[in-house]
Amino acid sequence: MFESAELGHSIDNKTFRKEVEALRVELLNVQFELREAGKFPVMLLISGVDGGGKSETINQLYEWLDPRFLSTLAFSEPTDEERDRPHMWRYWRSLPPKGRIGVFAGSWYSSPIADRIDGKLTADETDHEMARINRFEGMLANEGALVLKFWFHLSKKAQRARFEKLESDPRTAWRVTKESWSRLKTHDELIDVAGHVLRITNTPWAPWIVVDGSDDNYRNLRVGKALLEALKYRLANDTPQHYPVAPPIPPRIDGRDVLTALDLSKQIEKDTYERQLAKWQGRLSELVRHPKFRNRALVLAFEGSDAAGKGGAIRRVTAAIDARQFQIVPVAAPTDEERAQPYLWRFWRHVPRKGRITIFDRTWYGRVLVERVEGFCAEADWLRAYAEINDFEHALDVAGVIVVKFWLQIDADEQLRRFNEREATDFKRFKITEEDWRNRDKWDAYREAVCDMVDRTSTGQAPWTLVEANDKKHARIKVLKTVCQRLEKELGL
Amino acid sequence: MFESAELGHSIDNKTFRKEVEALRVELLNVQFELREAGKFPVMLLISGVDGGGKSETINQLYEWLDPRFLSTLAFSEPTDEERDRPHMWRYWRSLPPKGRIGVFAGSWYSSPIADRIDGKLTADETDHEMARINRFEGMLANEGALVLKFWFHLSKKAQRARFEKLESDPRTAWRVTKESWSRLKTHDELIDVAGHVLRITNTPWAPWIVVDGSDDNYRNLRVGKALLEALKYRLANDTPQHYPVAPPIPPRIDGRDVLTALDLSKQIEKDTYERQLAKWQGRLSELVRHPKFRNRALVLAFEGSDAAGKGGAIRRVTAAIDARQFQIVPVAAPTDEERAQPYLWRFWRHVPRKGRITIFDRTWYGRVLVERVEGFCAEADWLRAYAEINDFEHALDVAGVIVVKFWLQIDADEQLRRFNEREATDFKRFKITEEDWRNRDKWDAYREAVCDMVDRTSTGQAPWTLVEANDKKHARIKVLKTVCQRLEKELGL
């Protein structure tokens, strides 16, 4: 992995200056094209051995590129807002939007590598983490991002020489700290761990570029040229290379599916409803105030046919919770800031802090429901979404966020009845649109999409609860009861 | 202030239910209109005596309104990201966008009132803070926001009765804490302080509505109806009431102004430039790494004629700073999320944390420059902007953020020369657009706007530095030197 980086590459100043002259013009031109096109972001990960010239190269990039459209994302100790959420949240919130270049000084590799060296992660855990990173970067690549990962290598000898040189110059002496020298001591371990990490994350969609860090001219030029070539290629080849997605979904061969299996005639009487409602709302109110919940969080995901009663069910849930503890996120068309980011970004930004609750009225499943059925995204995009969604929910779960997902199902007759009722009721009239009527025509396509969604995303820690919703009372009680029982289980009560 | 709220208002359940039936339909309708129009946000401040029913009323609003377009903003202890920035930053980041209702459970009044009671603020300081709040709310009102402020009052006797009632019911006993009882002890002080605060913040554009908090029905109905009437009125009357802005700017009566006073022939030799550049960049590099800077932050604001050399000056500054310490914000057209907020919101979101630097390439002064000259906003809007900008920069200053502002001035001949040069240079061609040529025709109008800007916003702690920029070398050194000298002064070095 690091052999070529120890050959002693170097470039003299004269050659460097000559090369840079042409390089800079080209870099400014492609950066301008990148910005004008606004079609994809560039993520530049600058990693490597301490003293390997990371900050020098980043600063060099600022000289070569238009610094106004360059951001450096630095990650030191997480803030309390970050610590209260899944560990990838801080990276999601920092992703550069389309058209911009984000330089990651430190990245999602930093903690796993450090933790492995310190023995906080086992070899197996490290590999699991790397598998997760591979999928994350695969998602970024599929969303169009150009991901370039650099590792600046130094042999132990070269690292020592570098520290000594920095220390000898009063202008740079401040950069060598006690930590630097202690890093020299763990140089061998770092090379071991990094070698392994780089090897298993050296994917076709986000390969590593290992660079000899000892010579400033060589290192900077290597990075500058690699960036230039990658950008030129990507700008000339409109569609990114998709990394393999799942094969298309095989058709069902009998008429049975999870929706036909539902008994939509289920209902409960008004009296029972009132009693049950009071019971489960009371219970929910206790559960979200339980001391054990302070270290967890809750995400409620509501999907369902139009007019299936999502809003009504949500109200019965929120009525039991103090308004300061939850937020409802109604999912509509993305804003332009959201469109400039990977699909899941607009959901990541609403991930609740510890002790808080986010309720999504329609969710990230839009991709495999409406976007699939209406053809708003390519087949490859919704096919890969299942795995990306499972990864997202897994990340929530690992961080202690409890994910509860509901699909509210009504039949076509009941839907028609409700549409007509809504049109006739003054304050409900805004709930029904042209689009709702059009969607009815695609009843079977939606049904198919829902069944596939349940098959592919009803996972152990984030199972779907299918709710028979022809009777609103039954549906509301089932939702409340499910939330409560799940909370009890998760909190061990 | 509180007399009417102690008369013992109450509404029986039957009347309440009857009133609510009609109220709810009306509320849902106006909320829908609000959302459809998407023209202004609603800010509902719910404040008052502990036990006065704040959370009960907020939860009631969730029952009456469509909860999906309602957000509750709760402010407990500030997070470290918030503590590292001006104290109003947490409120700015929480402002509801146009079309939505934000309920503030706790607001910018909470700390000043608590601090006054604890003796952390003197009477004078409290009044200053209230004056600031009045201007802040005036800005919100002028930006179109509907600001409704409620104060839920309870007499001491009623407060005690309330706590006792809550404690006697196992479902609500948890809400009465040690703090509640200690608040009862300071009831008189609270009424004193709040009475004063409410009186001086009882502005025509954001008046207080004091409500008797002791009866749930009365209190909820009062808030619901007040919200309904305010929304109906505001939806029917398109333009908000502007609160008084400054009178138009009197014309200058001789030919002299701050720009004509500049000696644009100033220049320095290449040798001197190289020496000075190294000197000031070295100094800047030390200053931003100085331990004393860790508790401060720096905002650099760059404005100037087209082609005046802002970009070049910025590069000479950033070359001296580690990329992990600064962000450059190029100010272009606002995103739709930014357009849904008050004008200054898109600058507030980039306010640096302690120890960090934000460099704005074009700034909040766009309002009194391009927007004024091109007629993109009404005269009243840019006239009031001077004061709002001064308030913004004052808030930064109070929080320890050092604000340094540059206007780079070139003459018309030099600009023409640079435009032609840019068009001829490959990698600079994207720097020149049709718009740049058009702006040249408005040279005098821009000149006028710049002079007025300097007259009205060059304040003690955020003065303008006018930079003679016909000679780029002179301009860059002046910028670097100004930043260094300001830092030295502020850090006491």
PDB file of N, CA and C in Angstrom, chain A residues 78-87 89-90 294-298 351-356 396 399-401, chain B residues 79-81:
ATOM      1  N   PRO A  78     -16.252  16.590  19.192  1.00  0.00           N
ATOM      2  CA  PRO A  78     -17.647  16.881  18.829  1.00  0.00           C
ATOM      3  C   PRO A  78     -18.288  17.840  19.832  1.00  0.00           C
ATOM      4  N   THR A  79     -19.181  18.699  19.358  1.00  0.00           N
ATOM      5  CA  THR A  79     -19.921  19.577  20.257  1.00  0.00           C
ATOM      6  C   THR A  79     -21.006  18.771  20.961  1.00  0.00           C
ATOM      7  N   ASP A  80     -21.651  19.383  21.954  1.00  0.00           N
ATOM      8  CA  ASP A  80     -22.687  18.596  22.645  1.00  0.00           C
ATOM      9  C   ASP A  80     -23.878  18.306  21.730  1.00  0.00           C
ATOM     10  N   GLU A  81     -24.135  19.217  20.784  1.00  0.00           N
ATOM     11  CA  GLU A  81     -25.218  18.933  19.835  1.00  0.00           C
ATOM     12  C   GLU A  81     -24.877  17.721  18.973  1.00  0.00           C
ATOM     13  N   GLU A  82     -23.585  17.549  18.692  1.00  0.00           N
ATOM     14  CA  GLU A  82     -23.154  16.401  17.886  1.00  0.00           C
ATOM     15  C   GLU A  82     -23.123  15.116  18.714  1.00  0.00           C
ATOM     16  N   ARG A  83     -22.652  15.232  19.941  1.00  0.00           N
ATOM     17  CA  ARG A  83     -22.574  14.043  20.807  1.00  0.00           C
ATOM     18  C   ARG A  83     -23.950  13.465  21.088  1.00  0.00           C
ATOM     19  N   ASP A  84     -24.965  14.311  21.008  1.00  0.00           N
ATOM     20  CA  ASP A  84     -26.336  13.883  21.307  1.00  0.00           C
ATOM     21  C   ASP A  84     -27.001  13.191  20.121  1.00  0.00           C
ATOM     22  N   ARG A  85     -26.247  12.964  19.062  1.00  0.00           N
ATOM     23  CA  ARG A  85     -26.846  12.376  17.854  1.00  0.00           C
ATOM     24  C   ARG A  85     -25.928  11.294  17.285  1.00  0.00           C
ATOM     25  N   PRO A  86     -26.410  10.523  16.279  1.00  0.00           N
ATOM     26  CA  PRO A  86     -25.551   9.484  15.691  1.00  0.00           C
ATOM     27  C   PRO A  86     -24.220  10.079  15.233  1.00  0.00           C
ATOM     28  N   HIS A  87     -23.150   9.275  15.293  1.00  0.00           N
ATOM     29  CA  HIS A  87     -21.825   9.870  15.084  1.00  0.00           C
ATOM     30  C   HIS A  87     -21.614  10.385  13.671  1.00  0.00           C
ATOM     31  N   TRP A  89     -23.747  12.189  12.085  1.00  0.00           N
ATOM     32  CA  TRP A  89     -24.533  13.417  11.939  1.00  0.00           C
ATOM     33  C   TRP A  89     -23.639  14.621  11.656  1.00  0.00           C
ATOM     34  N   ARG A  90     -22.497  14.692  12.349  1.00  0.00           N
ATOM     35  CA  ARG A  90     -21.612  15.839  12.150  1.00  0.00           C
ATOM     36  C   ARG A  90     -21.047  15.887  10.737  1.00  0.00           C
ATOM     37  N   ARG A 294     -34.235   9.868  28.684  1.00  0.00           N
ATOM     38  CA  ARG A 294     -33.365  11.030  28.485  1.00  0.00           C
ATOM     39  C   ARG A 294     -32.115  10.703  27.691  1.00  0.00           C
ATOM     40  N   ASN A 295     -31.733   9.443  27.725  1.00  0.00           N
ATOM     41  CA  ASN A 295     -30.529   9.037  27.001  1.00  0.00           C
ATOM     42  C   ASN A 295     -30.853   8.379  25.650  1.00  0.00           C
ATOM     43  N   ARG A 296     -32.127   8.378  25.311  1.00  0.00           N
ATOM     44  CA  ARG A 296     -32.557   7.821  24.027  1.00  0.00           C
ATOM     45  C   ARG A 296     -33.235   8.919  23.221  1.00  0.00           C
ATOM     46  N   ALA A 297     -33.771   8.557  22.078  1.00  0.00           N
ATOM     47  CA  ALA A 297     -34.558   9.498  21.294  1.00  0.00           C
ATOM     48  C   ALA A 297     -35.554   8.674  20.500  1.00  0.00           C
ATOM     49  N   LEU A 298     -36.535   9.330  19.909  1.00  0.00           N
ATOM     50  CA  LEU A 298     -37.589   8.587  19.221  1.00  0.00           C
ATOM     51  C   LEU A 298     -37.870   9.214  17.862  1.00  0.00           C
ATOM     52  N   VAL A 351     -32.848  14.710  12.642  1.00  0.00           N
ATOM     53  CA  VAL A 351     -32.648  13.634  13.626  1.00  0.00           C
ATOM     54  C   VAL A 351     -32.658  14.252  15.027  1.00  0.00           C
ATOM     55  N   PRO A 352     -33.492  13.730  15.909  1.00  0.00           N
ATOM     56  CA  PRO A 352     -33.650  14.368  17.230  1.00  0.00           C
ATOM     57  C   PRO A 352     -32.439  14.191  18.136  1.00  0.00           C
ATOM     58  N   ARG A 353     -32.249  15.163  19.035  1.00  0.00           N
ATOM     59  CA  ARG A 353     -31.255  15.036  20.092  1.00  0.00           C
ATOM     60  C   ARG A 353     -31.741  14.023  21.116  1.00  0.00           C
ATOM     61  N   LYS A 354     -30.855  13.644  22.016  1.00  0.00           N
ATOM     62  CA  LYS A 354     -31.259  12.754  23.106  1.00  0.00           C
ATOM     63  C   LYS A 354     -32.425  13.356  23.884  1.00  0.00           C
ATOM     64  N   GLY A 355     -33.372  12.515  24.208  1.00  0.00           N
ATOM     65  CA  GLY A 355     -34.515  12.969  24.983  1.00  0.00           C
ATOM     66  C   GLY A 355     -35.612  13.608  24.141  1.00  0.00           C
ATOM     67  N   ARG A 356     -35.379  13.720  22.840  1.00  0.00           N
ATOM     68  CA  ARG A 356     -36.363  14.392  21.982  1.00  0.00           C
ATOM     69  C   ARG A 356     -36.996  13.420  20.988  1.00  0.00           C
ATOM     70  N   LEU A 396     -29.282   5.223  13.215  1.00  0.00           N
ATOM     71  CA  LEU A 396     -30.127   5.768  14.281  1.00  0.00           C
ATOM     72  C   LEU A 396     -30.173   4.781  15.451  1.00  0.00           C
ATOM     73  N   ALA A 399     -27.186   4.579  17.654  1.00  0.00           N
ATOM     74  CA  ALA A 399     -27.037   5.752  18.514  1.00  0.00           C
ATOM     75  C   ALA A 399     -28.131   5.815  19.584  1.00  0.00           C
ATOM     76  N   GLY A 400     -28.963   4.784  19.650  1.00  0.00           N
ATOM     77  CA  GLY A 400     -29.988   4.766  20.684  1.00  0.00           C
ATOM     78  C   GLY A 400     -31.292   5.424  20.286  1.00  0.00           C
ATOM     79  N   VAL A 401     -31.403   5.809  19.025  1.00  0.00           N
ATOM     80  CA  VAL A 401     -32.665   6.393  18.555  1.00  0.00           C
ATOM     81  C   VAL A 401     -33.633   5.261  18.219  1.00  0.00           C
TER      82      VAL A 401
ATOM     83  N   THR B  79     -26.616  25.269  24.283  1.00  0.00           N
ATOM     84  CA  THR B  79     -25.614  24.261  23.951  1.00  0.00           C
ATOM     85  C   THR B  79     -24.264  24.952  23.806  1.00  0.00           C
ATOM     86  N   ASP B  80     -23.195  24.159  23.694  1.00  0.00           N
ATOM     87  CA  ASP B  80     -21.891  24.827  23.574  1.00  0.00           C
ATOM     88  C   ASP B  80     -21.763  25.585  22.251  1.00  0.00           C
ATOM     89  N   GLU B  81     -22.446  25.096  21.211  1.00  0.00           N
ATOM     90  CA  GLU B  81     -22.421  25.828  19.949  1.00  0.00           C
ATOM     91  C   GLU B  81     -23.096  27.197  20.107  1.00  0.00           C
TER      92      GLU B  81
END
